[in-house]
Coordinates of C-alpha atoms in Angstrom, one line a residue:
X1396 CA -13.6 23.1 -26.0
X1397 CA -11.2 21.2 -23.8
X1398 CA -10.3 23.0 -20.6
X1399 CA -6.7 22.9 -19.4
X1400 CA -6.6 21.5 -15.9
X1401 CA -3.9 23.0 -13.6
X1402 CA -1.3 20.6 -12.2
X1403 CA -2.9 20.7 -8.8
X1404 CA -6.1 19.5 -10.3
X1405 CA -5.1 16.3 -12.0
X1406 CA -6.8 13.0 -11.3
X1407 CA -4.7 12.1 -8.2
X1408 CA -4.6 15.5 -6.3
X1409 CA -8.3 16.1 -7.1
X1410 CA -9.2 13.3 -4.8
X1411 CA -6.3 13.8 -2.4
X1412 CA -7.0 14.4 1.3
X1413 CA -6.2 17.9 2.7
X1414 CA -5.1 16.2 5.9
X1415 CA -2.1 14.1 4.9
X1416 CA 0.2 12.9 2.1
X1417 CA 1.5 9.4 1.3
X1418 CA 4.9 10.2 2.7
X1419 CA 3.3 11.3 6.0
X1420 CA 0.9 8.3 6.0
X1421 CA 3.9 5.9 5.7
X1422 CA 5.3 7.3 8.9
X1423 CA 2.5 5.5 10.7
X1424 CA 3.7 1.9 11.5
X1425 CA 0.2 0.4 11.0
X1426 CA -0.2 2.1 7.5
X1427 CA 3.3 1.0 6.5
X1428 CA 2.7 -2.6 7.6
X1429 CA -0.7 -2.8 5.9
X1430 CA 0.8 -1.3 2.7
X1431 CA 3.7 -3.9 2.7
X1432 CA 1.2 -6.8 3.2
X1433 CA -1.2 -5.7 0.5
X1434 CA 1.2 -4.5 -2.1
X1435 CA 3.9 -7.0 -1.4
X1436 CA 1.6 -10.0 -1.5
X1437 CA -0.2 -8.8 -4.6
X1438 CA 3.1 -8.1 -6.4
X1439 CA 4.3 -11.6 -5.6
X1440 CA 1.5 -13.2 -7.6
X1441 CA 2.5 -14.3 -11.2
X1442 CA 0.6 -12.6 -14.0
X1443 CA -0.2 -14.6 -17.1
X1444 CA -2.2 -14.5 -20.3
X1445 CA -4.6 -17.3 -21.3
X1446 CA -6.5 -18.2 -24.3
X1447 CA -10.2 -17.5 -23.7
X1448 CA -11.4 -20.6 -25.5
X1449 CA -8.9 -23.3 -24.5
X1450 CA -7.6 -21.7 -21.3
X1451 CA -4.1 -22.5 -22.4
X1452 CA -1.4 -20.3 -21.1
X1453 CA 0.1 -17.8 -23.6
X1454 CA 3.9 -17.5 -23.2
X1455 CA 6.2 -14.7 -24.3
X1456 CA 4.0 -11.7 -23.2
X1457 CA 6.9 -9.3 -22.2
X1458 CA 4.5 -6.6 -20.9
X1459 CA 3.4 -9.2 -18.3
X1460 CA 6.7 -10.9 -17.6
X1461 CA 8.8 -7.8 -17.1
X1462 CA 7.0 -4.5 -17.9
X1463 CA 10.0 -2.2 -17.1
X1464 CA 13.3 -3.6 -18.6
X1465 CA 15.2 -1.6 -15.9
X1466 CA 13.3 -3.0 -12.9
X1467 CA 12.2 -6.4 -11.5
X1468 CA 8.5 -7.1 -12.2
X1469 CA 7.7 -7.2 -8.4
X1470 CA 9.0 -3.7 -8.0
X1471 CA 6.8 -2.3 -10.8
X1472 CA 3.8 -4.2 -9.6
X1473 CA 4.3 -3.2 -6.0
X1474 CA 4.3 0.5 -6.9
X1475 CA 1.3 0.0 -9.2
X1476 CA -0.7 -1.4 -6.3
X1477 CA 0.7 1.3 -4.0
X1478 CA -0.7 4.0 -6.3
X1479 CA -4.1 2.3 -6.5
X1480 CA -4.1 1.9 -2.7
X1481 CA -3.2 5.5 -1.9
X1482 CA -4.6 7.4 -4.9
X1483 CA -7.1 5.0 -6.6
X1484 CA -5.3 5.4 -9.9
X1485 CA -2.0 4.2 -11.4
X1486 CA -0.1 5.1 -14.6
X1487 CA 2.4 3.2 -16.8
X1488 CA 4.1 5.0 -19.6
X1489 CA 4.7 3.0 -22.8
X1490 CA 8.4 2.5 -23.6
X1491 CA 8.2 0.2 -26.6
X1492 CA 5.5 -1.4 -28.8
X1493 CA 5.3 -4.5 -30.9
X1494 CA 6.1 -4.0 -34.6
X1495 CA 3.5 -6.6 -35.4
X1496 CA 0.4 -5.2 -33.8
X1497 CA 1.5 -1.9 -32.1
X1498 CA 0.6 -3.2 -28.6
X1499 CA 2.9 -2.2 -25.7
X1500 CA 5.7 -4.6 -24.8
X1501 CA 7.5 -2.4 -22.3
X1502 CA 6.2 0.2 -19.9
X1503 CA 7.3 2.2 -16.8
X1504 CA 5.3 3.1 -13.8
X1505 CA 4.8 6.9 -13.4
X1506 CA 4.0 8.7 -10.1
X1507 CA 0.4 9.9 -10.3
X1508 CA 1.4 13.3 -8.9
X1509 CA 3.4 13.9 -12.1
X1510 CA 0.4 13.5 -14.4
X1511 CA -2.1 16.2 -15.5
X1512 CA -4.7 16.0 -18.1
X1513 CA -7.4 17.9 -20.2
X1514 CA -11.1 17.1 -20.0
X1515 CA -13.9 17.8 -22.4
X1516 CA -17.7 17.4 -22.5
X1517 CA -20.5 19.0 -20.5
X1518 CA -19.5 17.3 -17.2
X1519 CA -15.8 17.5 -18.0
X1520 CA -15.4 13.7 -17.6
X1521 CA -13.9 12.8 -21.0
X1522 CA -10.1 12.9 -20.9
X1523 CA -8.7 14.0 -24.3
X1524 CA -5.0 14.6 -23.3
X1525 CA -2.4 13.7 -20.7
X1526 CA 0.7 15.6 -19.6
X1527 CA 3.7 14.2 -17.7
X1528 CA 5.8 16.8 -15.9
X1529 CA 4.0 19.4 -18.0
X1530 CA 4.9 17.8 -21.3
X1531 CA 2.0 16.5 -23.4
X1532 CA 2.2 12.8 -24.2
X1533 CA 0.5 11.0 -27.2
X1534 CA -2.7 9.1 -26.6
X1535 CA -1.4 5.9 -28.1
X1536 CA 2.0 4.3 -29.0
X1537 CA 5.3 5.0 -27.4
X1538 CA 5.1 7.7 -24.7
X1539 CA 1.4 7.2 -24.1
X1540 CA -0.1 6.3 -20.8
X1541 CA -1.7 3.0 -19.6
X1542 CA -4.2 4.2 -16.9
X1543 CA -5.3 1.8 -14.2
X1544 CA -8.4 3.1 -12.5
X1545 CA -9.5 1.8 -9.1
X1546 CA -13.0 0.5 -8.4
X1547 CA -14.4 3.9 -7.3
X1548 CA -13.8 3.6 -3.6
X1549 CA -11.2 6.3 -3.6
X1550 CA -7.6 6.1 -2.3
X1551 CA -7.1 5.8 1.4
X1552 CA -5.8 9.3 1.6
X1553 CA -9.2 10.5 0.4
X1554 CA -11.4 8.1 2.3
X1555 CA -9.6 8.4 5.7
X1556 CA -7.1 11.2 5.6
X1557 CA -8.4 12.5 9.0
X1558 CA -7.9 9.0 10.6
X1559 CA -4.4 8.7 9.2
X1560 CA -3.6 12.2 10.4
X1561 CA -4.8 11.3 13.9
X1562 CA -2.5 8.2 13.9
X1563 CA 0.3 10.5 12.8
X1564 CA -0.4 12.9 15.6
X1565 CA -0.3 10.0 18.0
X1566 CA 3.1 8.9 16.7
X1567 CA 4.4 12.5 17.2
X1568 CA 3.0 12.5 20.8
X1569 CA 4.7 9.3 21.5
X1570 CA 8.0 10.7 20.2
X1571 CA 7.6 13.8 22.3
X1572 CA 6.8 11.6 25.3
X1573 CA 9.9 9.5 24.7
X1574 CA 12.1 12.7 24.7
X1575 CA 10.4 14.0 27.8
X1576 CA 8.7 11.1 29.7
X1577 CA 7.9 13.1 32.8
X1578 CA 5.0 15.6 32.7
X1579 CA 5.8 19.3 32.3
X1580 CA 7.0 21.0 35.6
X1581 CA 7.5 24.4 37.0
X1582 CA 9.5 25.7 40.0
X1583 CA 7.6 27.8 42.5
X1584 CA 9.5 30.2 44.7
X1585 CA 7.8 31.0 48.0
X1586 CA 10.6 33.3 49.2
X1587 CA 12.3 36.4 47.9
X1588 CA 12.3 36.8 44.1
X1589 CA 15.7 35.9 42.5
X1590 CA 17.5 38.0 40.0
X1591 CA 16.9 37.2 36.4
X1592 CA 20.4 35.7 35.9
X1593 CA 20.0 33.4 38.9
X1594 CA 16.6 32.2 37.6
X1595 CA 18.1 31.4 34.2
X1596 CA 20.9 29.5 35.7
X1597 CA 18.6 27.6 38.0
X1598 CA 16.3 26.6 35.1
X1599 CA 19.3 25.6 33.0
X1600 CA 20.8 23.4 35.7
X1601 CA 17.4 21.8 36.5
X1602 CA 16.8 21.0 32.8
X1603 CA 20.3 19.5 32.5
X1604 CA 19.7 17.4 35.6
X1605 CA 16.4 16.1 34.3
X1606 CA 18.0 15.2 30.9
X1607 CA 20.7 13.2 32.7
X1608 CA 18.2 11.6 35.0
X1609 CA 20.3 12.8 37.9
X1610 CA 19.3 14.1 41.4
X1611 CA 18.9 17.8 41.8
X1612 CA 18.7 20.0 44.9
X1613 CA 16.3 22.9 45.7
X1614 CA 16.4 25.2 48.7
X1615 CA 13.5 25.3 51.1
X1616 CA 11.9 28.3 49.4
X1617 CA 11.7 26.5 46.0
X1618 CA 9.1 23.8 45.2
X1619 CA 8.7 21.7 42.0
X1620 CA 5.2 21.2 40.8
X1621 CA 3.9 19.2 37.8
X1622 CA 1.2 20.1 35.4
X1623 CA -0.2 18.5 32.2
X1624 CA -0.5 14.7 31.7
X1625 CA 2.0 11.8 31.7
X1626 CA 2.0 8.9 29.3
X1627 CA -0.4 6.8 31.5
X1628 CA -2.9 9.6 31.8
X1629 CA -2.8 10.2 28.0
X1630 CA -3.4 6.5 27.3
X1631 CA -1.1 6.7 24.3
X1632 CA -0.8 2.9 24.0
X1633 CA -4.5 2.3 24.1
X1634 CA -5.2 5.1 21.6
X1635 CA -2.5 3.8 19.2
X1636 CA -4.0 0.3 19.3
X1637 CA -7.5 1.7 18.6
X1638 CA -6.1 3.7 15.7
X1639 CA -4.3 0.6 14.3
X1640 CA -7.7 -1.2 14.4
X1641 CA -9.3 1.7 12.5
X1642 CA -6.5 1.6 9.9
X1643 CA -7.0 -2.2 9.5
X1644 CA -10.7 -1.5 8.9
X1645 CA -9.7 1.2 6.4
X1646 CA -7.4 -1.1 4.5
X1647 CA -9.9 -3.9 4.6
X1648 CA -7.3 -6.1 6.2
X1649 CA -7.8 -8.4 9.3
X1650 CA -6.7 -6.5 12.4
X1651 CA -4.4 -9.2 13.7
X1652 CA -2.1 -8.5 10.7
X1653 CA -1.3 -5.2 12.3
X1654 CA -1.1 -6.4 15.8
X1655 CA 2.4 -6.6 17.2
X1656 CA 1.5 -9.3 19.7
X1657 CA 2.3 -12.9 18.5
X1658 CA -0.7 -15.1 17.7
X1659 CA -0.8 -18.8 17.5
X1660 CA -1.5 -20.2 14.1
X1661 CA -1.5 -23.6 12.4
X1662 CA -1.1 -24.5 8.7
X1663 CA -4.8 -24.9 8.4
X1664 CA -5.9 -21.5 9.7
X1665 CA -2.9 -19.8 8.0
X1666 CA -4.3 -21.1 4.6
X1667 CA -7.7 -19.8 5.5
X1668 CA -6.3 -16.4 6.4
X1669 CA -4.5 -16.3 3.1
X1670 CA -7.8 -16.9 1.3
X1671 CA -9.4 -14.2 3.3
X1672 CA -6.6 -11.8 2.5
X1673 CA -7.1 -12.5 -1.2
X1674 CA -10.9 -12.3 -1.2
X1675 CA -11.3 -9.3 1.1
X1676 CA -8.2 -7.2 0.7
X1677 CA -6.4 -7.9 -2.6
X1678 CA -9.2 -8.7 -5.0
X1679 CA -10.3 -5.1 -5.8
X1680 CA -6.7 -4.3 -6.8
X1681 CA -6.1 -7.5 -8.7
X1682 CA -9.3 -7.0 -10.7
X1683 CA -8.3 -3.4 -11.5
X1684 CA -5.0 -4.5 -13.0
X1685 CA -6.3 -7.7 -14.7
X1686 CA -9.1 -5.8 -16.3
X1687 CA -6.9 -3.0 -17.7
X1688 CA -4.3 -5.4 -19.0
X1689 CA -7.0 -7.5 -20.6
X1690 CA -8.3 -4.6 -22.7
X1691 CA -7.9 -4.9 -26.4
X1692 CA -5.2 -2.1 -26.7
X1693 CA -2.9 -4.3 -24.5
X1694 CA -4.1 -7.9 -25.1
X1695 CA -5.6 -9.5 -28.2
X1696 CA -9.3 -10.2 -28.1
X1697 CA -8.7 -14.0 -27.9
X1698 CA -6.8 -13.7 -24.7
X1699 CA -7.4 -12.6 -21.1
X1700 CA -5.0 -11.7 -18.3
X1701 CA -5.2 -12.9 -14.7
X1702 CA -3.1 -13.3 -11.6
X1703 CA -2.3 -16.8 -10.5
X1704 CA -3.3 -17.2 -6.8
X1705 CA -3.2 -21.0 -6.8
X1706 CA 0.5 -21.2 -5.7
X1707 CA -0.2 -18.8 -2.9
X1708 CA -3.2 -20.8 -1.7
X1709 CA -1.7 -24.3 -2.2
X1710 CA -2.8 -26.8 0.4
X1711 CA -0.8 -29.6 2.0
X1712 CA 0.9 -32.2 -0.1
X1713 CA -1.7 -34.8 0.9
X1714 CA -4.6 -32.5 -0.1
X1715 CA -3.0 -31.8 -3.5
X1716 CA -2.4 -35.5 -4.2
X1717 CA -6.1 -36.3 -3.4
X1718 CA -7.3 -33.6 -5.7
X1719 CA -4.9 -34.6 -8.5
X1720 CA -5.9 -38.3 -8.0
X1721 CA -9.6 -37.4 -8.4
X1722 CA -8.9 -35.4 -11.6
X1723 CA -6.9 -38.3 -13.0
X1724 CA -9.7 -40.8 -12.3
X1725 CA -12.3 -38.5 -14.0
X1726 CA -10.1 -38.1 -17.0
X1727 CA -9.9 -34.3 -16.5
X1728 CA -6.1 -34.3 -16.8
X1729 CA -3.4 -36.8 -18.0
X1730 CA -0.3 -37.9 -16.0
X1731 CA 2.0 -35.2 -17.5
X1732 CA -0.5 -32.5 -16.7
X1733 CA -0.7 -33.8 -13.2
X1734 CA 3.1 -33.8 -12.9
X1735 CA 3.1 -30.2 -14.2
X1736 CA 0.8 -29.2 -11.4
X1737 CA 3.4 -30.4 -8.9
X1738 CA 6.3 -28.7 -10.9
X1739 CA 7.6 -32.1 -12.0
X1740 CA 9.1 -32.8 -15.4
X1741 CA 6.9 -34.7 -17.9
X1742 CA 7.5 -38.4 -18.4

C-alpha cells in the first residue's frame, strides 16, 4: 500500500542540505550573481515547438508562449530554472487544458517546498499522489502537476550546502568586521582597583569613543591591550575570493563571471564565452525543461520542444551574411527564408 510521506519528506526537502536554505544561500553575493546569470540567461531564450518531420515551427502553443496568464514568461521560466538549480526539481500546476485534446494550455509555477507526495512499490520510488499545501491534487487535468526533474546531480543546496554555509559565515564575519574594524581590546589596570560604577562608566566612555573614532584618554595606571585578529590577519578578502571560486566550480560557471574585477573582452571572445556558458552551465537545465515539455501529455507526438539559442549566439553581421550566402548558393534556403533569418520582411 502507498505510504503517506510527511511534509518534511517530500521530494525537495528529502535532498535538501542541513547546512543552509535557498534564502540564506542568496545572501552570498557569488551565489546570487551565479543564479542571476544562469536563470536569467536561460529564461531569456525563446521556447518553441517544431514538427519532427519538417522541422517547421508550430505557432500558437500557449503553454510555451505564456504558461502563466498572470506573469511574463521570463518570470515563470526564471523561477523554474531557479528550482532546478537549488532543488533539482520544479513544479507547474495546470490551470487550464485544451478542450480538443486535454493537454495543458496554462500552468503556474509552484514552490517545491509546498509539494508532498505518496510513493508505492518495494523501493518506494513510484509516485502515486501529490499534495500542494496539504491538499491532494489530481494526477491529470486541471490542478495536476507538471514535474520537471533535474538530471540527477542534485540541487546545489544538497551538493554543496557546507560550501555555501562557509561563504555565508564569511559574509557574516565581514559584516562584523565592518561594524568593529579594530580587533577586540581590554583595559588593564596596574594600580588600585576601581569601584564597579567607575569601571562601568570607563568602559562605556571608551566604547563610545571608539564608535565615534575619537581620541580617548587613560591615566597612567590604565593600559589598552588588543587580542584576537584584525581583518588583515583573518585574510577575509582572500578567503572570500577562494570561496567565490568554489561556488563558480559548484555552479559549473566560469570563475570570471563571479569576479568583481573588470576583464578585457572583445566581441570574438564574448561570443565564445556565451557558447561555453550554454554548453557547460545551461545545457543540463535546458534539456530538463525541453524534455519534459516534449513529452506526449504536453506536446503531440509529431512535435518536439526546444529552446532557441541561435539569437543568443549570433555572430557578426559579416559572418551571418557569409553563412546565408553559402546556404543560398547551395539551394538550402530561398531569398525569403534568408530574409527571415535576418528578421526582414519577405519580398
